[in-house]
Short mmCIF file of C-alpha atoms in Angstrom, two decimals:
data_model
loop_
_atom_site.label_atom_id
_atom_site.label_comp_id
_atom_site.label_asym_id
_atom_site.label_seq_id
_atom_site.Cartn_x
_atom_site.Cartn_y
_atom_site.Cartn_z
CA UNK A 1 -3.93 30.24 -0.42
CA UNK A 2 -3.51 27.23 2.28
CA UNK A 3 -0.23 25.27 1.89
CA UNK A 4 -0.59 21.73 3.10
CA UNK A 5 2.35 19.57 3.24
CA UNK A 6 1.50 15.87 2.70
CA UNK A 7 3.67 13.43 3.44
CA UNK A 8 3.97 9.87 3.00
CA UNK A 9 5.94 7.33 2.60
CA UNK A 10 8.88 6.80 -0.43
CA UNK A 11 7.49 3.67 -2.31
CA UNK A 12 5.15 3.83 -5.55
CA UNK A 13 2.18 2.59 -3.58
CA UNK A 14 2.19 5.57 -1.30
CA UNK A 15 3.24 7.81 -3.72
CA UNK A 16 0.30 7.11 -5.83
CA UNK A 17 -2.33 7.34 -2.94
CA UNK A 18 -0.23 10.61 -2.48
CA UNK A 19 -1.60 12.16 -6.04
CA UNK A 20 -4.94 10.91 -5.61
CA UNK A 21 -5.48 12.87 -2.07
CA UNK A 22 -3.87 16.34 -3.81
CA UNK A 23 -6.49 16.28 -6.79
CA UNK A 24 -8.91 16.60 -3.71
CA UNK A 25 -6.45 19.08 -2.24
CA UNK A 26 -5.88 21.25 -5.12
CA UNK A 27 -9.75 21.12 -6.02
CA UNK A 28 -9.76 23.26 -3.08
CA UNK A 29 -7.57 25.84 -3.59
CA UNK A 30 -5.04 24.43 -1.61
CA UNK A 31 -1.36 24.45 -2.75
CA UNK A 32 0.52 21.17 -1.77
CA UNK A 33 4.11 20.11 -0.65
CA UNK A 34 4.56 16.70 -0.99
CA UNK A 35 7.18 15.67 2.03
CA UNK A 36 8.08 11.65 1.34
CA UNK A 37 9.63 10.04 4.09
CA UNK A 38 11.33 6.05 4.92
CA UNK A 39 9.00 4.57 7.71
CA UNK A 40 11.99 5.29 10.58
CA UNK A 41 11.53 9.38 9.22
CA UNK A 42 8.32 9.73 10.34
CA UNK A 43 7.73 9.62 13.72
CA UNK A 44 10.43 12.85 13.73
CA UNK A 45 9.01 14.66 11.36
CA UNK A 46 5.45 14.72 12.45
CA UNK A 47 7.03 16.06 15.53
CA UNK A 48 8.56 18.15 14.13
CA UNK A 49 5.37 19.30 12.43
CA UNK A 50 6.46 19.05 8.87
CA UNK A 51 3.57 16.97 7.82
CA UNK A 52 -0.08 18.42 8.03
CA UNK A 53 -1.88 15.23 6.31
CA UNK A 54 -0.24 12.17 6.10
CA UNK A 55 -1.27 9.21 3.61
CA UNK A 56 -1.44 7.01 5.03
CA UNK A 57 -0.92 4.89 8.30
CA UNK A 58 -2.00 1.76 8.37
CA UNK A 59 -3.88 1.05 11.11
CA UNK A 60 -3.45 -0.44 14.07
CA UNK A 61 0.02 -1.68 12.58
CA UNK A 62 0.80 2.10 12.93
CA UNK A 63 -1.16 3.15 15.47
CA UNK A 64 1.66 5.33 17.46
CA UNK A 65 1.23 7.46 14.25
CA UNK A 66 -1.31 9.07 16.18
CA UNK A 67 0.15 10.57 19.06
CA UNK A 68 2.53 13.02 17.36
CA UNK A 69 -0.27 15.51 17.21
CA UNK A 70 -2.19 14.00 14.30
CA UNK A 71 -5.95 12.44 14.39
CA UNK A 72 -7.83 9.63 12.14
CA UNK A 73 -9.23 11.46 8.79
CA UNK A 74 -10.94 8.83 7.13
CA UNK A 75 -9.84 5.06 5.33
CA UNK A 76 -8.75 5.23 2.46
CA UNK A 77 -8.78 1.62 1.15
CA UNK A 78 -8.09 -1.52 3.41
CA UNK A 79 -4.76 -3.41 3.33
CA UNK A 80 -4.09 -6.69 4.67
CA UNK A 81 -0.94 -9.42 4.74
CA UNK A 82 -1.43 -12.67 2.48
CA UNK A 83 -0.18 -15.14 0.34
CA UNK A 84 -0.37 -14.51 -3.58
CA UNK A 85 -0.14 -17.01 -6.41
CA UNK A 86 -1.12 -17.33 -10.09
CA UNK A 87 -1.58 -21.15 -9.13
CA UNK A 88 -5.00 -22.31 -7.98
CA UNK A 89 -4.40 -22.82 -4.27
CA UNK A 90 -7.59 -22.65 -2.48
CA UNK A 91 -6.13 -22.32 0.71
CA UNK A 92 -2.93 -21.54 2.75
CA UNK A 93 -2.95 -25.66 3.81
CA UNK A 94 -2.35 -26.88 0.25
CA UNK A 95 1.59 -24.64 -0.14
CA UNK A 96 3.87 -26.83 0.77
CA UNK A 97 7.70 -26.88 0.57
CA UNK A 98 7.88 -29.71 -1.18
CA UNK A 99 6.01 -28.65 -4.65
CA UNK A 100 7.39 -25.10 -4.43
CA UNK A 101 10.35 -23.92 -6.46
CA UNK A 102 10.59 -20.55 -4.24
CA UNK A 103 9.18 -18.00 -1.94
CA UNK A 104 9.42 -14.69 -2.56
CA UNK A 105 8.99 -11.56 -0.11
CA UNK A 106 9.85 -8.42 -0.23
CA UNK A 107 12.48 -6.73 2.50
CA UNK A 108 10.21 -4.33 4.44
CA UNK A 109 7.35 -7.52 5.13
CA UNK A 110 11.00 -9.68 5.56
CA UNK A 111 10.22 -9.38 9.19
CA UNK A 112 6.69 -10.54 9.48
CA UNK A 113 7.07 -13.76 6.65
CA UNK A 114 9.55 -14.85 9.60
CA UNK A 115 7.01 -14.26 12.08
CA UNK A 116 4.39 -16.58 9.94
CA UNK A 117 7.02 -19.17 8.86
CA UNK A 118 7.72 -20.00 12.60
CA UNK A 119 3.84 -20.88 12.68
CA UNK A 120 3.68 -22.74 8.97
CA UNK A 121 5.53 -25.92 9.85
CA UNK A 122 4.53 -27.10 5.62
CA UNK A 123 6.88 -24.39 4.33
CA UNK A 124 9.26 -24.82 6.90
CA UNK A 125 12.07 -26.36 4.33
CA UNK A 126 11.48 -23.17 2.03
CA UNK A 127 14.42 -20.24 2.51
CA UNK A 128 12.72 -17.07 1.18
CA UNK A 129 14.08 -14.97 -1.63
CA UNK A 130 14.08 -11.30 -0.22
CA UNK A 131 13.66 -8.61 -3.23
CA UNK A 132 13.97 -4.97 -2.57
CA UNK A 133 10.48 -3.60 -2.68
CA UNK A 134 10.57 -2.20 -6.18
CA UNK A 135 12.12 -5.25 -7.31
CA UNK A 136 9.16 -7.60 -6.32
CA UNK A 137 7.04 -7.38 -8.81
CA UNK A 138 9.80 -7.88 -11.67
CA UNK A 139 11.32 -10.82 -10.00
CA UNK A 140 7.73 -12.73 -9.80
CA UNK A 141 7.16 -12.31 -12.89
CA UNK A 142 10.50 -13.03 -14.78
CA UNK A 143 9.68 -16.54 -12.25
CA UNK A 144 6.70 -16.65 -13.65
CA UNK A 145 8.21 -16.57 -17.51
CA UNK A 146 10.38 -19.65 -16.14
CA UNK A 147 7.94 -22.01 -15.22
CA UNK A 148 8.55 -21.73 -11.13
CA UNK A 149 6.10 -22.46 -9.16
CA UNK A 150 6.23 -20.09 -6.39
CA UNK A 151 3.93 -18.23 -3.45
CA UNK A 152 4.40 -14.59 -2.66
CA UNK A 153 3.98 -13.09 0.69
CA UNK A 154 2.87 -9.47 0.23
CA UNK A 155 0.29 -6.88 1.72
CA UNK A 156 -2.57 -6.42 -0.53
CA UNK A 157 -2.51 -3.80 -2.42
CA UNK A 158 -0.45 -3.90 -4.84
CA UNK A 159 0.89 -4.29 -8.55
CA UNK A 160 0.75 -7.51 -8.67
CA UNK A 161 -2.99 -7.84 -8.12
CA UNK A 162 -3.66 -5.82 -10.85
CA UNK A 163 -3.47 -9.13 -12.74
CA UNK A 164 -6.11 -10.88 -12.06
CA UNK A 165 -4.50 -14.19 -12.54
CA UNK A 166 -2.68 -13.23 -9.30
CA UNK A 167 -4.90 -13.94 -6.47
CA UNK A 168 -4.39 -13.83 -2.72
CA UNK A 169 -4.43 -17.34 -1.26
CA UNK A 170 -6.77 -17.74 1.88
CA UNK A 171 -5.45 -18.02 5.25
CA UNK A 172 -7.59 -17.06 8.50
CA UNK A 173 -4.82 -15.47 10.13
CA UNK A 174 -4.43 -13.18 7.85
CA UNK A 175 -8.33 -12.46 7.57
CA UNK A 176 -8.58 -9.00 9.52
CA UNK A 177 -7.98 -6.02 7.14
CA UNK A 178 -6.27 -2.82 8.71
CA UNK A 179 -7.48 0.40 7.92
CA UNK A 180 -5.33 2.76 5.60
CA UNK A 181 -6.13 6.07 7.29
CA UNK A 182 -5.76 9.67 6.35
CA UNK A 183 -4.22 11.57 9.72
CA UNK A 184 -4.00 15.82 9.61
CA UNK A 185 -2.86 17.32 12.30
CA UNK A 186 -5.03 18.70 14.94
CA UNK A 187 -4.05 22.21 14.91
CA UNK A 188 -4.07 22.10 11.20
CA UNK A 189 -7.57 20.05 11.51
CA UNK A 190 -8.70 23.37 13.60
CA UNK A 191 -8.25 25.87 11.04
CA UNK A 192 -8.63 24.27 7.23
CA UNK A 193 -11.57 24.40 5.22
CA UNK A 194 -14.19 22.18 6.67
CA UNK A 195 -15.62 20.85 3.12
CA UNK A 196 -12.52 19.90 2.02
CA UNK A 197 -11.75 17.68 5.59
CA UNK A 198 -15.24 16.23 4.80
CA UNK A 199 -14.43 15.40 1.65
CA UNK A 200 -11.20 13.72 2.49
CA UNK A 201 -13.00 11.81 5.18
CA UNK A 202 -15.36 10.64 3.20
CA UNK A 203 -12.71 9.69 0.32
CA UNK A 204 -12.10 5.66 -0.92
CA UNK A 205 -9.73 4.29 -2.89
CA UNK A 206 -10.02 0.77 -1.88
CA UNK A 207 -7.17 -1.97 -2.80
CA UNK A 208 -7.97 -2.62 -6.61
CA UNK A 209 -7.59 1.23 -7.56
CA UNK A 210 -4.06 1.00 -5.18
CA UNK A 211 -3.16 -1.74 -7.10
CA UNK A 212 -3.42 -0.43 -10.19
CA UNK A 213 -2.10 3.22 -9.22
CA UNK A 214 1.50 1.32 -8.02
CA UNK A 215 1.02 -0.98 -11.26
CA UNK A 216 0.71 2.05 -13.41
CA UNK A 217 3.65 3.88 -11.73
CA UNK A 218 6.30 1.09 -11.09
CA UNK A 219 5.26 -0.71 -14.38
CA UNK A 220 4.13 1.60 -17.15
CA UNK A 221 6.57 4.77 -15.75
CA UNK A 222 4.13 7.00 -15.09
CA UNK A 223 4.42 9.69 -13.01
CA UNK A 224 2.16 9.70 -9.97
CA UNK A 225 0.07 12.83 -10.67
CA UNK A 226 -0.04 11.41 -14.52
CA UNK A 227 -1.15 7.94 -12.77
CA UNK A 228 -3.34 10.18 -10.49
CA UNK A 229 -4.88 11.78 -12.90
CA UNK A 230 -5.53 8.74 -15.34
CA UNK A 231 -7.53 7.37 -12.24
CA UNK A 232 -9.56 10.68 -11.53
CA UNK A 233 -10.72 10.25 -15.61
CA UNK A 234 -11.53 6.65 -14.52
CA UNK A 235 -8.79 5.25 -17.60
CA UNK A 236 -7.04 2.95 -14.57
CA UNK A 237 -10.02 0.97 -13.51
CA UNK A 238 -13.78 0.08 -13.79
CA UNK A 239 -15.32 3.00 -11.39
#
């Protein structure tokens, strides 16, 4: 039997998208070891050449994924930085400082909502509130429960676009999606079963099914192979 190690990286999101690629995996008689990793781990082990598939890299954010041995798969779904509210802002030009009780953010996109504030002179006067990642989704919405009115910056996917009511607000510098991509190593890539890489290649996710695989795992506790699995049997979302 093949072993494949997959790795990727230690958040529910990931570890979600994680589960969804082994059902493919183990559909093909392939036995997996699931290697999660902080983004700072990864570059060594891929090196190191203790990850055969990785899910996923966003691309081209991460494009020096790519030369530690590894090649593009296939996308996965399509991420992309925004502004979220449950208000109904049409546009990134009606948030202002002035009518907002807070902005939130979580710490690993800390580093690019500085990079936009420096460019979004109307929110200027607005200090963001940095959550731990995990922590976003329950600070919005005990906000929410207190009448704040508030605008999130967050990547799309995630759990808090499983509620509709929570919609990205539109901003054209945020309009180009990345590409979440599947890499496997090349050697590996050489040897493995070729239907199985074509059926990786060819597998989507896409952003609402991400959403509600991180919702189901960092709200309702599950377990991602149970939140996996609930997907595969199409109990997560409209397929």
């Amino acid at each position: 039997m093949t072993t494949i190690s997959l790795g990727y990286l230690r958040n529910a999101l990931h570890a979600g998208c994680a589960s969804a690629v082994a059902r493919v995996l183990d559909a093909h008689e392939a036995e997996v070891e699931f290697v999660d990793a902080d983004p700072g781990e990864l570059p060594g082990l891929l090196d190191e050449g203790a990850i055969d598939l990785l899910v996923s890299a966003w691309l081209p954010r991460d494009a020096d994924l790519v030369q530690h041995g590894m090649r593009v798969l296939g996308t996965i779904y399509r991420p992309y930085y925004c502004w979220g509210s449950y208000e109904a802002v049409s546009s990134a030009a009606e948030l202002s400082g002035d009518s907002l009780d807070a902005l939130f953010v979580a710490r690993s996109d800390a580093e690019k909502l500085q990079q936009v504030l420096a460019q979004t002179p109307n929110l200027s006067g607005l200090t963001p509130t940095i959550c731990e990642d995990e922590a976003l989704f329950g600070t919005v919405q005990g906000a929410r429960e207190a009448g704040r009115k508030f605008v999130v910056f967050l990547a799309q996917p995630h759990a808090l676009f499983h509620d509709e009511a929570f919609q990205p607000v539109s901003d054209p510098r945020f309009s180009e999606e990345m590409e979440a991509a599947l890499l496997v190593r090349e050697s590996v890539a050489a040897c493995a079963d070729q239907d199985m890489l074509d059926e990786l290649s060819e597998m989507t996710l896409g952003n609402k099914v991400m959403s509600a695989l991180e919702y189901a795992i960092q709200v309702d506790n599950m377990d991602p192979e149970e939140a996996a699995e609930a997907w595969q049997r199409g109990r997560l979302v409209a397929r």
